[in-house]
XYZ file of C-alpha atoms in Angstrom:
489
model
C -152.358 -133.762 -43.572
C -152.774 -131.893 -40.264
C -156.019 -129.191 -40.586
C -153.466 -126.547 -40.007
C -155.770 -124.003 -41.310
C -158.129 -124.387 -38.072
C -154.820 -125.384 -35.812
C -153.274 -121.880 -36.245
C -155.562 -118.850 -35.781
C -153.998 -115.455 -36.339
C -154.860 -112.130 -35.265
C -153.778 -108.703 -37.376
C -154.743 -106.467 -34.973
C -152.471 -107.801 -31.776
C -149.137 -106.688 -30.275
C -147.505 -109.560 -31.516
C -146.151 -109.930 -34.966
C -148.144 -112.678 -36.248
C -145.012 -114.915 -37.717
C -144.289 -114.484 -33.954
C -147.493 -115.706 -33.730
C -147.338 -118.588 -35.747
C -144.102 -119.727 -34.355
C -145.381 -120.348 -31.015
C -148.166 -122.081 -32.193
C -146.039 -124.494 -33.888
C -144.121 -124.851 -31.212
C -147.367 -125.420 -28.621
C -148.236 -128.145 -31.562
C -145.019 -129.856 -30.705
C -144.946 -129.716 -27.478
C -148.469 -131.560 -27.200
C -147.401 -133.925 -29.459
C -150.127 -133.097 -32.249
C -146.666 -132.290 -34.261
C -144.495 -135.253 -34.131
C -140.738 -135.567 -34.223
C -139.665 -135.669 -38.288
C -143.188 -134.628 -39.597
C -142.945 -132.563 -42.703
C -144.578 -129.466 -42.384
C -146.723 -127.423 -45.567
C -144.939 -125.892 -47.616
C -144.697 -122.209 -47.112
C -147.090 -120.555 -50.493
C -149.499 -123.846 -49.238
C -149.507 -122.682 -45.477
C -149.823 -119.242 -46.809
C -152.827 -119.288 -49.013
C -154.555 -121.478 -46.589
C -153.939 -118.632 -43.692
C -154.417 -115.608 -46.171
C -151.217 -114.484 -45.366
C -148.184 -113.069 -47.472
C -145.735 -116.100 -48.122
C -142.675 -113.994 -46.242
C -144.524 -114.378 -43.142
C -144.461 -118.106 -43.353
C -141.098 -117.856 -44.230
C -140.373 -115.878 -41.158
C -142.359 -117.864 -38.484
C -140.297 -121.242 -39.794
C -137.348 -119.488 -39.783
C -137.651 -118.157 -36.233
C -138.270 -122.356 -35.202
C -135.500 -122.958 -37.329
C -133.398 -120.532 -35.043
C -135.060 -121.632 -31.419
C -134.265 -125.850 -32.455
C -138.007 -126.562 -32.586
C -137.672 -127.429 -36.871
C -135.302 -128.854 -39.119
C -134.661 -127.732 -43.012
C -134.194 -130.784 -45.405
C -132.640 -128.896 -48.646
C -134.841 -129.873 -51.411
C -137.567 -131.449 -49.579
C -138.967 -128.928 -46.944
C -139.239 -128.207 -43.461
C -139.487 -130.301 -40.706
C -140.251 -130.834 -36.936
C -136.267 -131.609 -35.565
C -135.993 -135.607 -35.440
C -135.165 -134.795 -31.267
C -138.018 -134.255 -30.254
C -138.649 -138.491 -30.545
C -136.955 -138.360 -27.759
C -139.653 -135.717 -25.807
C -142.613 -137.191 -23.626
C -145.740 -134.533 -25.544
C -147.003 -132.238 -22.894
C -150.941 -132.604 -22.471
C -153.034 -128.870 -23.046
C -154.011 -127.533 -19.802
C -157.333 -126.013 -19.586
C -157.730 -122.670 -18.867
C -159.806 -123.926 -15.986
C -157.751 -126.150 -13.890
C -156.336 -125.168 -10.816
C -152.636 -125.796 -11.823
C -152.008 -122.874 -13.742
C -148.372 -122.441 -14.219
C -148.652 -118.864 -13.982
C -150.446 -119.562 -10.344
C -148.958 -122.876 -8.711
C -145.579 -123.867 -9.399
C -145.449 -127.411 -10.042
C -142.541 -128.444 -7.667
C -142.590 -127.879 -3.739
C -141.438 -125.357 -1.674
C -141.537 -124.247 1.863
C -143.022 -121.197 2.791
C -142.824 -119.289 5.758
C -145.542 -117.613 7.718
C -143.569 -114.996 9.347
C -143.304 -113.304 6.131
C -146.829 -112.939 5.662
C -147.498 -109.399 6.594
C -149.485 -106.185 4.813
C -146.674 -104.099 2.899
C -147.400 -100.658 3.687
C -148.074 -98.351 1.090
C -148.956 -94.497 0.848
C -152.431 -94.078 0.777
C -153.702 -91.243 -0.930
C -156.637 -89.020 0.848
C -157.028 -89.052 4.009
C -154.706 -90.891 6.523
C -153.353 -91.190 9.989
C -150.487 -93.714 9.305
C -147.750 -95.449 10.073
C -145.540 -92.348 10.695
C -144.498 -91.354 7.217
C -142.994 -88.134 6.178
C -144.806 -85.810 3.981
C -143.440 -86.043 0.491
C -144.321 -82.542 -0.380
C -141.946 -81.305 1.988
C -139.159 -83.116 0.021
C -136.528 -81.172 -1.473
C -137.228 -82.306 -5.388
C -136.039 -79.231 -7.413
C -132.809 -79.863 -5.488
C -132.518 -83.488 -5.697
C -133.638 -83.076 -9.633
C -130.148 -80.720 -9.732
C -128.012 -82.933 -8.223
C -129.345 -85.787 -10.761
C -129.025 -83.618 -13.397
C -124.905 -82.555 -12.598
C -124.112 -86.388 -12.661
C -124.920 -86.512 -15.833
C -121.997 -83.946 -16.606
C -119.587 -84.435 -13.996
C -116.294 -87.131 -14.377
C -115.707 -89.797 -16.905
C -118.623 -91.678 -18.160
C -116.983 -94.891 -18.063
C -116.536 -94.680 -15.114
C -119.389 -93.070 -14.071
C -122.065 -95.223 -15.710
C -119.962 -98.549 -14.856
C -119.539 -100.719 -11.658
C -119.279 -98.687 -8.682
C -117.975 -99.475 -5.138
C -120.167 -102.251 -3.537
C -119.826 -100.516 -0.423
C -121.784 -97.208 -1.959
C -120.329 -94.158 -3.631
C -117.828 -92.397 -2.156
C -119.592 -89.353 -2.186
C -122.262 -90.408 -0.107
C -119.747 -92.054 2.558
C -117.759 -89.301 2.856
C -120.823 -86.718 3.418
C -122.859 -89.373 5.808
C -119.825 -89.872 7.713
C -118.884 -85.772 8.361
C -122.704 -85.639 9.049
C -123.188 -88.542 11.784
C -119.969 -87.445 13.366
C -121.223 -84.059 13.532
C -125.401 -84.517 14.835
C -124.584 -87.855 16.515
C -120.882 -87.629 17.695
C -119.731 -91.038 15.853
C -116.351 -91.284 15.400
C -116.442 -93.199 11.949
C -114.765 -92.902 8.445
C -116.217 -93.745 5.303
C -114.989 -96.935 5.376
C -117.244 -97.210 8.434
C -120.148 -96.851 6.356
C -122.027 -99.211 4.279
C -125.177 -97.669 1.654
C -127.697 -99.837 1.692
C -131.404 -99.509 -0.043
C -133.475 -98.802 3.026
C -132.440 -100.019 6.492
C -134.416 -102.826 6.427
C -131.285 -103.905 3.492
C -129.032 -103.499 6.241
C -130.861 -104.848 9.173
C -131.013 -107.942 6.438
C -127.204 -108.276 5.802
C -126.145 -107.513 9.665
C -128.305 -110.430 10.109
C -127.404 -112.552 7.528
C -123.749 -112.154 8.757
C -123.942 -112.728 12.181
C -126.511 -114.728 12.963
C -125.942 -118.173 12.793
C -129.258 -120.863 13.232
C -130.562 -121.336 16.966
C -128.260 -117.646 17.897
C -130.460 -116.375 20.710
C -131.379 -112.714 19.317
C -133.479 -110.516 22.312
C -136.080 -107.380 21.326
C -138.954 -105.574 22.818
C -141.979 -107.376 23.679
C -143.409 -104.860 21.359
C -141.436 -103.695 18.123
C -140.605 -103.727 14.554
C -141.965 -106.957 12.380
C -139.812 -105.749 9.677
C -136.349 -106.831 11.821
C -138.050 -109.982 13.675
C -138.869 -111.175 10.174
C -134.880 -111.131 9.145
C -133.721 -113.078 12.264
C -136.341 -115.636 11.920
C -135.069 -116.158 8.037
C -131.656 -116.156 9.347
C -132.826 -118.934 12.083
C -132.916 -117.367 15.255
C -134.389 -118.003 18.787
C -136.487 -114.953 19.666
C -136.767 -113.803 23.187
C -138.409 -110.501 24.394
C -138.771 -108.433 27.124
C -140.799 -105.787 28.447
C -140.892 -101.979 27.502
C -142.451 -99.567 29.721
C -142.386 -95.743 29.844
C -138.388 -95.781 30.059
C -138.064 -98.411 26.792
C -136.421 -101.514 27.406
C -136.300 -103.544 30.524
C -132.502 -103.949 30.293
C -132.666 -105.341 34.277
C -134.596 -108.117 32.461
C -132.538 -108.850 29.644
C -129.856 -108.958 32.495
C -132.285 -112.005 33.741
C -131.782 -113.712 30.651
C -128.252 -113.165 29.876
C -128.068 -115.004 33.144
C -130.388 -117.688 32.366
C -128.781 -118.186 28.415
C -124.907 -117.148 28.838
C -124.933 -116.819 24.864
C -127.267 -114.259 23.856
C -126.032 -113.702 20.537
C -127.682 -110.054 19.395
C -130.409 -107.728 20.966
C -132.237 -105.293 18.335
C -133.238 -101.542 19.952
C -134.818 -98.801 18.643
C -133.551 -96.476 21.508
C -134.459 -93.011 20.361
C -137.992 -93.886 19.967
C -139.331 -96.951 20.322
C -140.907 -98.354 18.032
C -144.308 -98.786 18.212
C -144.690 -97.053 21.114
C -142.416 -93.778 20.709
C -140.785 -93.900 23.877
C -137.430 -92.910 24.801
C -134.445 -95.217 26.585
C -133.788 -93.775 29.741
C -129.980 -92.724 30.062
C -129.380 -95.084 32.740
C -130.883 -98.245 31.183
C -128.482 -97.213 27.903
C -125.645 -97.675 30.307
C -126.386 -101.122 31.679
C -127.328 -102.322 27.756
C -123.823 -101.373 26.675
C -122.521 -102.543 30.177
C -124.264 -105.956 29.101
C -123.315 -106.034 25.644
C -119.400 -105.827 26.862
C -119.955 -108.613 29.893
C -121.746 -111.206 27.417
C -120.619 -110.112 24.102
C -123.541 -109.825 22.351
C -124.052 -107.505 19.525
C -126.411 -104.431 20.023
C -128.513 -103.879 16.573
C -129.827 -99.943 17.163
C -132.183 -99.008 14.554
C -132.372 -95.179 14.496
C -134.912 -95.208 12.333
C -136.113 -90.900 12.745
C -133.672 -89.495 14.500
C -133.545 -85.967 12.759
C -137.138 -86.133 14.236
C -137.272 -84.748 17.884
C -139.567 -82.156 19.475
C -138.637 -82.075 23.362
C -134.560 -80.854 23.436
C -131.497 -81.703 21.117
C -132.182 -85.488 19.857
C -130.448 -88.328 22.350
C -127.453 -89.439 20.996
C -127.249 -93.351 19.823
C -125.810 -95.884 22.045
C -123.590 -96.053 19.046
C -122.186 -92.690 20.291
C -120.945 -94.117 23.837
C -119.577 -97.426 21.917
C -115.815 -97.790 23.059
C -115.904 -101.859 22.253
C -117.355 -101.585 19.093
C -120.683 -103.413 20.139
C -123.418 -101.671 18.354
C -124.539 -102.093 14.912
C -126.147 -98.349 14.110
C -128.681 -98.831 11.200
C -130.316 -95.689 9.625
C -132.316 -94.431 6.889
C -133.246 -91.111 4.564
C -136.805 -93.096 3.932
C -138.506 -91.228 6.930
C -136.141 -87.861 6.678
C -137.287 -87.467 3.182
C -139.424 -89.970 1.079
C -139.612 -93.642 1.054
C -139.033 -93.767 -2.436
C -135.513 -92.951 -1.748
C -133.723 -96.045 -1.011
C -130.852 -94.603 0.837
C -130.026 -96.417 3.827
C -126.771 -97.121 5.873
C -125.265 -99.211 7.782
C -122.277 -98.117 10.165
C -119.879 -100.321 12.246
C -116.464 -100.976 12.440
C -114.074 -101.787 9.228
C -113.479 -105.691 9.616
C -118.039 -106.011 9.808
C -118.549 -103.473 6.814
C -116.339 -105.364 4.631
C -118.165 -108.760 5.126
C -121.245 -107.002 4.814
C -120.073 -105.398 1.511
C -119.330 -109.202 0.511
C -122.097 -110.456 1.298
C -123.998 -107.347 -0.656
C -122.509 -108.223 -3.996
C -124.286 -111.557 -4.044
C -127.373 -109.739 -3.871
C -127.240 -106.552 -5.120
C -124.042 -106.074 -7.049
C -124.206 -102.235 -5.659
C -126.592 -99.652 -5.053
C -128.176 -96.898 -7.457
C -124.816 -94.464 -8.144
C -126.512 -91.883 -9.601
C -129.140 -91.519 -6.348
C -126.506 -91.916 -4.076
C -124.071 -89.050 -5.838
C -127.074 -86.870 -5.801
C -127.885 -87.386 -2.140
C -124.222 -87.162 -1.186
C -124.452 -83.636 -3.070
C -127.265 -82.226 -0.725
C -125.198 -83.032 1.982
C -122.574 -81.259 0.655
C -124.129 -78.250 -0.572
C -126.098 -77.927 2.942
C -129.684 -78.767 0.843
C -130.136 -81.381 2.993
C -129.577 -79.898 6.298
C -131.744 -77.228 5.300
C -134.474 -79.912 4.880
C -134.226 -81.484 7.980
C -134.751 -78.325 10.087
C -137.244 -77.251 7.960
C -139.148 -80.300 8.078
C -138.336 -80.853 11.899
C -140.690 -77.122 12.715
C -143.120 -78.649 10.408
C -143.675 -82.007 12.058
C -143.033 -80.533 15.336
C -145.513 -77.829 14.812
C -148.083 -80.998 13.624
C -147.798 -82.716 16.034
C -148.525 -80.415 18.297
C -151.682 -79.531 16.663
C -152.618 -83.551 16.455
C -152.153 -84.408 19.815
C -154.834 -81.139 20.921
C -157.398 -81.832 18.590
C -157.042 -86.101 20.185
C -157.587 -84.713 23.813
C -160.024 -82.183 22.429
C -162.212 -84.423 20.435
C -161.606 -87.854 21.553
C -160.956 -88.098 25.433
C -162.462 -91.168 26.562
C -161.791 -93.255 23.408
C -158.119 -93.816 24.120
C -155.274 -92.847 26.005
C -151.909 -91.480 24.545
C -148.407 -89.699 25.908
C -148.044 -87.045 23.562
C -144.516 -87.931 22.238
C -140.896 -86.382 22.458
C -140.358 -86.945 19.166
C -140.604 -89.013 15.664
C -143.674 -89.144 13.412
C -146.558 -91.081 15.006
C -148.361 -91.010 17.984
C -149.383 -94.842 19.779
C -152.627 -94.580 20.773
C -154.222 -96.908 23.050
C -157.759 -97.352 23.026
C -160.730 -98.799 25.391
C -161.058 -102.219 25.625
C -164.302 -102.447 24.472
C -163.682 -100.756 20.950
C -162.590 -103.790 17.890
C -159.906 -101.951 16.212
C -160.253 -104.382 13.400
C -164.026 -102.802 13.020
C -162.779 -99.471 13.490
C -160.261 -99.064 10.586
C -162.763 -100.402 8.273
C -165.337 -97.960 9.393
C -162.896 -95.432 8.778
C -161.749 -96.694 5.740
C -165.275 -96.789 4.583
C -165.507 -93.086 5.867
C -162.472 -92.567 3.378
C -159.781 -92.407 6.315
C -157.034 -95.052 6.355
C -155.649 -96.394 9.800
C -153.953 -99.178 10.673
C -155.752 -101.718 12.875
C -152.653 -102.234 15.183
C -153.224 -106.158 15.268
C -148.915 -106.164 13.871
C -147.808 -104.860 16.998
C -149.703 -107.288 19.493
C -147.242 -109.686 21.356
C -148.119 -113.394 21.138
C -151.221 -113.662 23.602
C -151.559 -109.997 24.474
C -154.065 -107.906 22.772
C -152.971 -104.428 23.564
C -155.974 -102.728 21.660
C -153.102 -99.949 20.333
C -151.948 -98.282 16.959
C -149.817 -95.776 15.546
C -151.299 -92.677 14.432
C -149.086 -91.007 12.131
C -149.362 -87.460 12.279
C -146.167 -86.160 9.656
C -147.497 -87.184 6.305
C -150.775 -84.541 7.077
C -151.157 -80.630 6.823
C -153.415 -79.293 9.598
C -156.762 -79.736 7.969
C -155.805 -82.765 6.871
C -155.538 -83.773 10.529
C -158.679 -81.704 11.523
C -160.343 -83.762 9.102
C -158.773 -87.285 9.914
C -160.080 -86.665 13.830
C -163.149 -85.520 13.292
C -163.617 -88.791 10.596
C -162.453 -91.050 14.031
C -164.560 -89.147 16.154
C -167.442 -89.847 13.764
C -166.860 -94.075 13.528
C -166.320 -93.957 17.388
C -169.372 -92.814 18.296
């Protein structure tokens, strides 16, 4: 007879119900072979006195390997480890050392890919001059917690609480649609609109769909990793050109639309560029959509902070000047009014939002119904409009206040064009300062910055970053400079 008494150990005072415990111990025993296929197991008062347990827990732990197939009842003789396992090769205990842990290393290949590997941003608390988040105390909660709260009591809870449209709620489409055609002159319908979670959901899908391995897909020589990342997974050939003060170098992407023929898709950011903020000059937005009709490429313009612009009434999209149907117009709440809100959209015409909406319910049957109904409430109720201007004066009014206290305080340590709109400012410093060295100095100083290392081009080092200015109140910002100030010197 097996020492079962030092085999199984127990423990009272854990989570785990200890015939649970017991259970998977006999089944580890199996497994490894020390139980073998048609072994008779003790009898349950037996196992019981020699564990100092009550007999009903015995009972319980064989019954629950009697339900999973790992044991066998015999009436009148006992229980038994099921005669199938013969047929199982025992599984060898794993120290707790070696460097195979399951839990670590899976133990069959796969490929990864490097152009995934890349920091996820998060919200730092204290100090911070980042990315170009909003300021989530700006956020219009006691609203959005009344909107929640009215789904709960509004329509038919079966169908409320069911499967919802894959394409988003209907709410939400209708609002987002009145509101693009009415800040962005669209001309679109709900069924023009796709929800997505975030943009970066629909720059995924948009480039799941069209993209095809080895499709030529042309961006900024500087701009968003997030997008490059999905047309690499979808296979494409990346090809870049420059951006200067006036954005894109569309007389260059002519260049290679004459040199390729089949340019497939370029990705913009034409309100403000990202990372450097700048705008597309009017004329260059022309000749893109002039190019996009000659060669028949897609334009993918990522408006990511539109509502966000200091200088005059916001540019309108490319999408707005669209008579083909060319451009793909991506947007997002996350930088309107927190990134926790995964509210994103996706708007082109009918025949594209459909497969997208197909292609959505593979991978996320639909979106949150109850967020989106809320959201599509603010809209309606004018909440949400409210919150925009309100938070536009705000960042404006930061920004402002940012940019002085950079020329003030730091005038040789880097150069910047104080920006017509969004949330950050790109900052480019001397030569001779390491930014990696810098944002941990100021990270050690209790300021967080990123070290702009993302946003260099292959072979260029640009020596640049965003400073995000939107997330901070004044002092906050007084405090954030004078911390750079400090690690610069």
């Amino acid at each position: 007879m097996l020492p079962f008494k030092s085999l199984l150990t127990i423990s009272k005072s854990a989570s785990t119900p200890v015939f649970v415990q017991l259970s998977e111990q006999i089944n580890q025993l199996i497994r490894a072979g020390t139980l073998s296929a048609g072994q008779r197991l003790p009898g349950t008062r037996q196992l019981a006195d020699w564990l100092g347990v009550h007999r009903q827990t015995i009972v319980a732990a064989y019954d629950e390997g009697l339900a999973q197939g790992w044991l066998e009842s015999r009436p009148g003789s006992g229980t038994y480890v099921a005669v199938h396992f013969s047929d199982v090769t025992p599984q060898a205990l794993v120290s707790e050392t070696a460097n195979n842990l399951p839990n670590e290393k899976p133990g069959y290949a796969f490929a990864e890919m490097p152009f995934l590997k890349r920091p996820v941003l998060i919200n730092q608390s204290g100090l911070r001059l980042d990315d170009g988040f909003p300021d989530i105390r700006l956020a219009p909660m006691d609203e959005l917690s009344r909107a929640y709260r009215s789904y709960f009591r509004w329509g038919d809870p079966q169908k409320q609480f069911g499967y919802n449209d894959t394409k988003g709620h209907l709410l939400l489409r209708e609002q987002l649609s009145i509101h693009l055609n009415e800040t962005r002159g669209l001309r679109t319908t709900p069924d023009n609109v796709l929800i997505t979670r975030g943009s970066i959901m629909g720059l995924h899908l948009v480039s799941q769909v069209l993209l095809q391995p080895g499709d030529i897909v042309v961006t900024g020589e500087t701009t968003w990793a997030g997008a490059t990342m999905n047309f690499l997974k979808a296979g494409a050939t990346l090809l870049t050109v420059p951006v200067d003060q006036h954005g894109l170098d569309v007389e260059a992407l002519a260049d290679l639309c004459e040199q390729h023929g089949a340019i497939r898709m370029v990705f913009v950011t034409p309100h403000h560029h990202y990372p450097t903020t700048v705008t597309l000059r009017a004329d260059r937005r022309i000749r893109l959509l002039q190019l996009a009709e000659q060669y028949g490429f897609a334009v993918l313009e990522d408006d990511y902070d539109y509502d966000f612009h200091y200088l005059s009434r916001p540019i309108l999209p490319l999408a707005s000047a669209d008579p083909q149907g060319m451009v793909v117009y991506v947007g997002s709440l996350t930088k309107s009014v927190a990134p926790a809100f995964r509210v994103g959209y996706v708007v082109a015409p009918t025949g594209l939002i459909d497969e997208l909406a197909r292609l959505r319910r593979i991978i996320d049957r639909q979106g949150d119904p109850i967020l989106e109904f809320a959201v599509g409430q603010l809209f309606k109720t004018g909440d949400l409009k409210r919150h925009f201007r309100k938070a536009l004066r705000t960042y404006h009014a930061r920004r402002d206040c940012f940019c002085d206290l950079l020329t003030k305080e730091l005038p040789d340590a880097m150069q910047f064009t104080k920006p017509d709109g969004g949330m950050a400012v790109w900052a480019r410093f001397d030569p001779a300062i390491d930014m990696n060295q810098l944002a941990e100095r100021a990270g050690r100083e209790g300021l967080f910055l990123s070290n702009g290392l993302s946003h260099n081009p292959p072979g260029q080092r640009l020596n640049a970053t965003r400073l995000g200015f939107a997330s901070s109140i004044e002092s906050e910002l007084e405090q954030s400079v004078a911390v750079l100030k400090k690690v610069l010197s």
